Amino acid sequence: MPRELFGRSEESKIITEMLESATAGTGAVALVEGIIGTGKTSLLRWAEETAREMGMVVFSATASPTEQRFSLGVVHQLLGTLPETAQGWERAFASSAGTGGGPAEPDYPLLAELCAGVGRAARRTPILLTVDCVQHADRKSLLWLGFLSRRLDNLPVVLLATKRCGEPASDQHLLVEFMEGVRPDRHIHLHDLSPSAAFDLAAALCGHDHESVDALVADTGGNPYLLTEQIRTVPAGPGGTAASGAGPSPDAAGGRSPADPPDERMHLQAVKERIMCMLRRLDPHCLEIARAASILGSPLDPAILADLCGVPTEDACRSLSRLTESGLLCPHDMTFRHPLLAGLLYRDIPCAERAELHRLAARYMWRRSAPCEDVAAHLLHSHRLDEPWMVRLLLEAAQGMVGRDPAGARRLVEKAVLHGVPDELAAHAEGLRIQALTALDLPASARALTAHTAGPLGPAERLQEALRLSDILLRLDEPACARQVLEDARAAIGTMDPSAAARLRERLIHVRLHEGTYRPGPEAGYGAEAEDRLERVLLLRTAAGDSAQAVRRIADRFLAAPRAPYGSPTWYHALLALLWAGDVDEARRHMDTEVRLARAEGTATRIAEALAVRGLVQLHRGLLADAEDDAVQALDLLTGIGAAPYHAGALARSVLIDVALEKDDIAAAGALLDEAPPLPGEQPVTWWRLHLLHSAGRALGRLGQAQRGLALIARCEDELTRRGVVNPAILPWRSTRATLQLALRNMAAARRAAREETELARRWDAPFALGRSLIAQSGASSGREALQLADQAMEILEAAPTPLLFAHALYEAGRAHRQIGKARRTRELLHRANELAISLGADGLVEAVQRELRFAGGRPDPRKDSTESLLTPTERQVSELAAGGMSNRDIAHLLKVSLRNVESHLTHSYRKLRISGRHELARYFPPEEETAAAPVLLYQPRSAVTPPHQLRTG
């Protein structure tokens, strides 16, 4: 099938059946109807080629509006070369000459003689007659076509005509009479191609990638003609995609105004001229109304269109009806069916006229109380804002958009400022611009807000702007500047009400915490005696590493009741204290809630911080894939606002480095270090950058640069000591130092660092921190001491919700058992560690475990994928069915086993995959994955003489 017939299989089947019927002696008539560009002519040409291949004779004609005054012009195109109709043409010409060339009705004998000539020729060879654009045929030709169509039953003749929707005919009554003679099943209606057929056509024509073809199909609405012309006439862009000849169509809601270079506007010129010619034929006002519709966008209001074009509303409604009938507008919502055509019409309007139409559209819509954002979209493209309400409306629309579309809000504010904002609204406009900048370019928003706060502001406004600026500066890792801004505001405002003073004091404490200069108690200043005593105790105990149980109780009091709002600094203090105290699952639950709330609020900085911290929690939980996904999302958001190197971006990179090390992807860890060096210049070591320093030190050790890693760990030690933090649960720099010293063969220093961390972790008494320190101390020890420490770690971590750390403890215990010669116990522990590491995706640990297994004489499991290497065939079969949504009872019925047997296999699968239930099975068995064709029966049919004990499953 040729390209032009993509998606036309049903239509081509109907035509083929008609041609076969004609070769058997039975004629037929068919009409192909559709809007412009749906492939009617291409279908006609295909039918002609098919008829010739079948041995038929083909006569074709194309009707045109310019030839409608020629009597029987279309019939002469069809039969002018047929000898059997020569006598009929002599009579037709004589009749025309006798009337002085004026219109005359052909008599019945003439019509019959022309039909008889076709019949005599068809008895020799079957005939296909095709008429393209039958609506443009002259009146006498329409009369003859209807005459012939009623006499084809016993003739081997097929009459195939096409008609474009919406266009007027030379004689509407004769056209309707001709259409009534067509059987309903042979009245073929062509529509735009389906998305799949349009995609196939575009891919066949241009062979571009999936994204560019999708854009082409969306731009043309699946219209074959527009799609083909778009690909053939518009050159490919830099990325190999075809640039849109029309660009984005103007949209009242989006406010897009394309500005293509002159050479781009020449593309698709033929398409534009053809559409405009058709519009002129439809109605005297159709072209003008269509252009105005491309300006107005949707929804189309006939009254506004009439005002824009200066025509009566009745004429505008009639033109809209014509546009709908012709297929340019969708009937249900009155939008352009093909965005490409809307763009072509939009660009055909001169720039100055287009701007004036936008201004008039905004005025008419405002008078009819249209939504302010729709009105503002037109004002955005106006060359002048000459009415007072226009600037005010732009600012009102910007205020409503700034949370969900900061880029659009910024454009509206800048448009208002360009045309002059009243003095009383200047501060409001600048505030909106800064708010939009915060979601687009954080460093630029800091500069703009700094300049804004330097101006004359009232006390309340000065405090508000100072709090905003300090928060932005803190997220740009400039705590000293943030502190200075708050202190300046405190000095400038002087006496404040208690609520404002408390807000300022709380922010100063938060800034000093990040800066590392905060000391709880009266010596902190700023009215510290009035600060929340419970939070002060939480911070002191967490930093000192004094009793994880007590800290957990305090954190629960903060998080359970609405003592601090979600996402506030105090809330994060409690959340991290809960995490370091060992309640990983509860911390994850709270972080899931915070991520949902942050996404609902829509602030990029809050979402990124929530995702980065949740990535840290997922890392503690051992969910490497989830941690990596959260960290990548956080970095993407921060990159979009120019804040990736700072604040939460450092934490996100820290999480990604740790995940890469666990996955044994040393190249990825090295690339992350190259992207953002941990210590660029004299940048201050803020709180989250400490985590990046620690992760970078670990990565440098794996990269064979242990000495450089020790330098970073020393920097962590100095900074934490300065801050008064000794708790090893917060940042285990001592165990990392032990690992790096081991790489340098400095056993004494390694043991000393690991022992110190273990002593501090015992005082803190949280499973995660203590188990981690015991693993590090075991690695730095040998013999019975190493075995005792590894067994302690394994015992502590087995019940904790930290499977990855438990897998490390199993590995360390297996290694210690191998060193003292207990091979059987070694293999048992290492096999269990291998199973856990595979399920968590910790490829680095898997390699180490399997290496130890080989040393112990064991045989590692084959590495395929996690499910294949962990689950037995029957466990995999049951898990696949459960992931697909089947209940346990249905699975038991399908596999002919007991319900208890299914439950047992699912329980084993949950344990091996380290998941809590069937809702998490989809992670390993996605819906698109096909299950086995035939179920594996857990109980195979056996002979009756099989001993009963052999029927039991293992």
PDB file of N, CA and C in Angstrom, residues 753-795:
ATOM      1  N   ALA A 753      39.991   4.666  65.682  1.00  0.00           N
ATOM      2  CA  ALA A 753      38.826   5.425  65.226  1.00  0.00           C
ATOM      3  C   ALA A 753      37.546   4.619  65.355  1.00  0.00           C
ATOM      4  N   ALA A 754      37.609   3.343  64.973  1.00  0.00           N
ATOM      5  CA  ALA A 754      36.402   2.513  65.047  1.00  0.00           C
ATOM      6  C   ALA A 754      35.979   2.278  66.482  1.00  0.00           C
ATOM      7  N   ARG A 755      36.942   2.084  67.372  1.00  0.00           N
ATOM      8  CA  ARG A 755      36.616   1.855  68.786  1.00  0.00           C
ATOM      9  C   ARG A 755      35.969   3.097  69.389  1.00  0.00           C
ATOM     10  N   GLU A 756      36.473   4.263  69.031  1.00  0.00           N
ATOM     11  CA  GLU A 756      35.902   5.499  69.557  1.00  0.00           C
ATOM     12  C   GLU A 756      34.448   5.658  69.115  1.00  0.00           C
ATOM     13  N   GLU A 757      34.169   5.334  67.859  1.00  0.00           N
ATOM     14  CA  GLU A 757      32.786   5.454  67.392  1.00  0.00           C
ATOM     15  C   GLU A 757      31.884   4.453  68.076  1.00  0.00           C
ATOM     16  N   THR A 758      32.373   3.252  68.317  1.00  0.00           N
ATOM     17  CA  THR A 758      31.552   2.247  68.996  1.00  0.00           C
ATOM     18  C   THR A 758      31.196   2.688  70.406  1.00  0.00           C
ATOM     19  N   GLU A 759      32.154   3.279  71.130  1.00  0.00           N
ATOM     20  CA  GLU A 759      31.873   3.745  72.491  1.00  0.00           C
ATOM     21  C   GLU A 759      30.804   4.834  72.477  1.00  0.00           C
ATOM     22  N   LEU A 760      30.917   5.765  71.543  1.00  0.00           N
ATOM     23  CA  LEU A 760      29.916   6.823  71.454  1.00  0.00           C
ATOM     24  C   LEU A 760      28.559   6.259  71.037  1.00  0.00           C
ATOM     25  N   ALA A 761      28.556   5.280  70.129  1.00  0.00           N
ATOM     26  CA  ALA A 761      27.293   4.687  69.671  1.00  0.00           C
ATOM     27  C   ALA A 761      26.614   3.907  70.778  1.00  0.00           C
ATOM     28  N   ARG A 762      27.401   3.271  71.657  1.00  0.00           N
ATOM     29  CA  ARG A 762      26.780   2.551  72.789  1.00  0.00           C
ATOM     30  C   ARG A 762      26.095   3.544  73.720  1.00  0.00           C
ATOM     31  N   ARG A 763      26.669   4.713  73.917  1.00  0.00           N
ATOM     32  CA  ARG A 763      26.026   5.714  74.762  1.00  0.00           C
ATOM     33  C   ARG A 763      24.735   6.226  74.111  1.00  0.00           C
ATOM     34  N   TRP A 764      24.745   6.396  72.774  1.00  0.00           N
ATOM     35  CA  TRP A 764      23.560   6.845  72.038  1.00  0.00           C
ATOM     36  C   TRP A 764      22.505   5.753  72.000  1.00  0.00           C
ATOM     37  N   ASP A 765      22.955   4.518  71.779  1.00  0.00           N
ATOM     38  CA  ASP A 765      22.099   3.318  71.867  1.00  0.00           C
ATOM     39  C   ASP A 765      20.958   3.320  70.850  1.00  0.00           C
ATOM     40  N   ALA A 766      21.313   3.542  69.587  1.00  0.00           N
ATOM     41  CA  ALA A 766      20.367   3.359  68.485  1.00  0.00           C
ATOM     42  C   ALA A 766      20.891   2.219  67.616  1.00  0.00           C
ATOM     43  N   PRO A 767      20.035   1.276  67.189  1.00  0.00           N
ATOM     44  CA  PRO A 767      20.525   0.090  66.474  1.00  0.00           C
ATOM     45  C   PRO A 767      21.347   0.426  65.235  1.00  0.00           C
ATOM     46  N   PHE A 768      20.872   1.379  64.453  1.00  0.00           N
ATOM     47  CA  PHE A 768      21.573   1.676  63.203  1.00  0.00           C
ATOM     48  C   PHE A 768      22.995   2.166  63.484  1.00  0.00           C
ATOM     49  N   ALA A 769      23.132   3.153  64.380  1.00  0.00           N
ATOM     50  CA  ALA A 769      24.448   3.726  64.657  1.00  0.00           C
ATOM     51  C   ALA A 769      25.365   2.701  65.311  1.00  0.00           C
ATOM     52  N   LEU A 770      24.848   1.931  66.276  1.00  0.00           N
ATOM     53  CA  LEU A 770      25.687   0.951  66.958  1.00  0.00           C
ATOM     54  C   LEU A 770      26.083  -0.183  66.027  1.00  0.00           C
ATOM     55  N   GLY A 771      25.125  -0.684  65.242  1.00  0.00           N
ATOM     56  CA  GLY A 771      25.466  -1.752  64.291  1.00  0.00           C
ATOM     57  C   GLY A 771      26.502  -1.298  63.282  1.00  0.00           C
ATOM     58  N   ARG A 772      26.376  -0.060  62.789  1.00  0.00           N
ATOM     59  CA  ARG A 772      27.332   0.468  61.818  1.00  0.00           C
ATOM     60  C   ARG A 772      28.731   0.574  62.424  1.00  0.00           C
ATOM     61  N   SER A 773      28.825   1.047  63.672  1.00  0.00           N
ATOM     62  CA  SER A 773      30.139   1.184  64.302  1.00  0.00           C
ATOM     63  C   SER A 773      30.752  -0.177  64.607  1.00  0.00           C
ATOM     64  N   LEU A 774      29.933  -1.159  65.004  1.00  0.00           N
ATOM     65  CA  LEU A 774      30.453  -2.503  65.272  1.00  0.00           C
ATOM     66  C   LEU A 774      30.985  -3.151  63.996  1.00  0.00           C
ATOM     67  N   ILE A 775      30.307  -2.919  62.859  1.00  0.00           N
ATOM     68  CA  ILE A 775      30.791  -3.457  61.578  1.00  0.00           C
ATOM     69  C   ILE A 775      32.146  -2.859  61.240  1.00  0.00           C
ATOM     70  N   ALA A 776      32.279  -1.529  61.454  1.00  0.00           N
ATOM     71  CA  ALA A 776      33.557  -0.890  61.166  1.00  0.00           C
ATOM     72  C   ALA A 776      34.649  -1.395  62.089  1.00  0.00           C
ATOM     73  N   GLN A 777      34.341  -1.597  63.370  1.00  0.00           N
ATOM     74  CA  GLN A 777      35.354  -2.080  64.310  1.00  0.00           C
ATOM     75  C   GLN A 777      35.733  -3.526  64.009  1.00  0.00           C
ATOM     76  N   SER A 778      34.761  -4.321  63.586  1.00  0.00           N
ATOM     77  CA  SER A 778      35.069  -5.705  63.206  1.00  0.00           C
ATOM     78  C   SER A 778      35.986  -5.740  61.996  1.00  0.00           C
ATOM     79  N   GLY A 779      35.742  -4.855  61.027  1.00  0.00           N
ATOM     80  CA  GLY A 779      36.596  -4.811  59.846  1.00  0.00           C
ATOM     81  C   GLY A 779      38.019  -4.416  60.167  1.00  0.00           C
ATOM     82  N   ALA A 780      38.196  -3.626  61.249  1.00  0.00           N
ATOM     83  CA  ALA A 780      39.542  -3.202  61.632  1.00  0.00           C
ATOM     84  C   ALA A 780      40.196  -4.157  62.613  1.00  0.00           C
ATOM     85  N   SER A 781      39.462  -5.210  63.013  1.00  0.00           N
ATOM     86  CA  SER A 781      39.989  -6.177  63.983  1.00  0.00           C
ATOM     87  C   SER A 781      40.255  -7.498  63.283  1.00  0.00           C
ATOM     88  N   SER A 782      40.645  -8.490  64.035  1.00  0.00           N
ATOM     89  CA  SER A 782      40.924  -9.814  63.480  1.00  0.00           C
ATOM     90  C   SER A 782      40.645 -10.874  64.524  1.00  0.00           C
ATOM     91  N   GLY A 783      40.566 -12.107  64.077  1.00  0.00           N
ATOM     92  CA  GLY A 783      40.416 -13.237  64.972  1.00  0.00           C
ATOM     93  C   GLY A 783      39.109 -13.245  65.725  1.00  0.00           C
ATOM     94  N   ARG A 784      39.177 -13.720  66.985  1.00  0.00           N
ATOM     95  CA  ARG A 784      37.979 -13.847  67.813  1.00  0.00           C
ATOM     96  C   ARG A 784      37.326 -12.501  68.091  1.00  0.00           C
ATOM     97  N   GLU A 785      38.129 -11.446  68.219  1.00  0.00           N
ATOM     98  CA  GLU A 785      37.557 -10.118  68.467  1.00  0.00           C
ATOM     99  C   GLU A 785      36.674  -9.680  67.306  1.00  0.00           C
ATOM    100  N   ALA A 786      37.174  -9.870  66.079  1.00  0.00           N
ATOM    101  CA  ALA A 786      36.377  -9.499  64.901  1.00  0.00           C
ATOM    102  C   ALA A 786      35.094 -10.307  64.840  1.00  0.00           C
ATOM    103  N   LEU A 787      35.179 -11.597  65.165  1.00  0.00           N
ATOM    104  CA  LEU A 787      33.997 -12.455  65.131  1.00  0.00           C
ATOM    105  C   LEU A 787      32.972 -12.006  66.166  1.00  0.00           C
ATOM    106  N   GLN A 788      33.449 -11.682  67.386  1.00  0.00           N
ATOM    107  CA  GLN A 788      32.531 -11.253  68.435  1.00  0.00           C
ATOM    108  C   GLN A 788      31.833  -9.960  68.067  1.00  0.00           C
ATOM    109  N   LEU A 789      32.589  -8.999  67.508  1.00  0.00           N
ATOM    110  CA  LEU A 789      31.992  -7.714  67.120  1.00  0.00           C
ATOM    111  C   LEU A 789      30.992  -7.881  65.982  1.00  0.00           C
ATOM    112  N   ALA A 790      31.321  -8.719  64.992  1.00  0.00           N
ATOM    113  CA  ALA A 790      30.408  -8.931  63.856  1.00  0.00           C
ATOM    114  C   ALA A 790      29.137  -9.619  64.309  1.00  0.00           C
ATOM    115  N   ASP A 791      29.251 -10.591  65.225  1.00  0.00           N
ATOM    116  CA  ASP A 791      28.045 -11.263  65.726  1.00  0.00           C
ATOM    117  C   ASP A 791      27.160 -10.302  66.495  1.00  0.00           C
ATOM    118  N   GLN A 792      27.787  -9.389  67.262  1.00  0.00           N
ATOM    119  CA  GLN A 792      26.986  -8.380  67.969  1.00  0.00           C
ATOM    120  C   GLN A 792      26.231  -7.493  66.985  1.00  0.00           C
ATOM    121  N   ALA A 793      26.932  -7.053  65.956  1.00  0.00           N
ATOM    122  CA  ALA A 793      26.277  -6.204  64.949  1.00  0.00           C
ATOM    123  C   ALA A 793      25.122  -6.937  64.295  1.00  0.00           C
ATOM    124  N   MET A 794      25.339  -8.205  63.968  1.00  0.00           N
ATOM    125  CA  MET A 794      24.296  -8.989  63.307  1.00  0.00           C
ATOM    126  C   MET A 794      23.088  -9.155  64.223  1.00  0.00           C
ATOM    127  N   GLU A 795      23.335  -9.390  65.501  1.00  0.00           N
ATOM    128  CA  GLU A 795      22.243  -9.575  66.455  1.00  0.00           C
ATOM    129  C   GLU A 795      21.449  -8.279  66.635  1.00  0.00           C
TER     130      GLU A 795
END
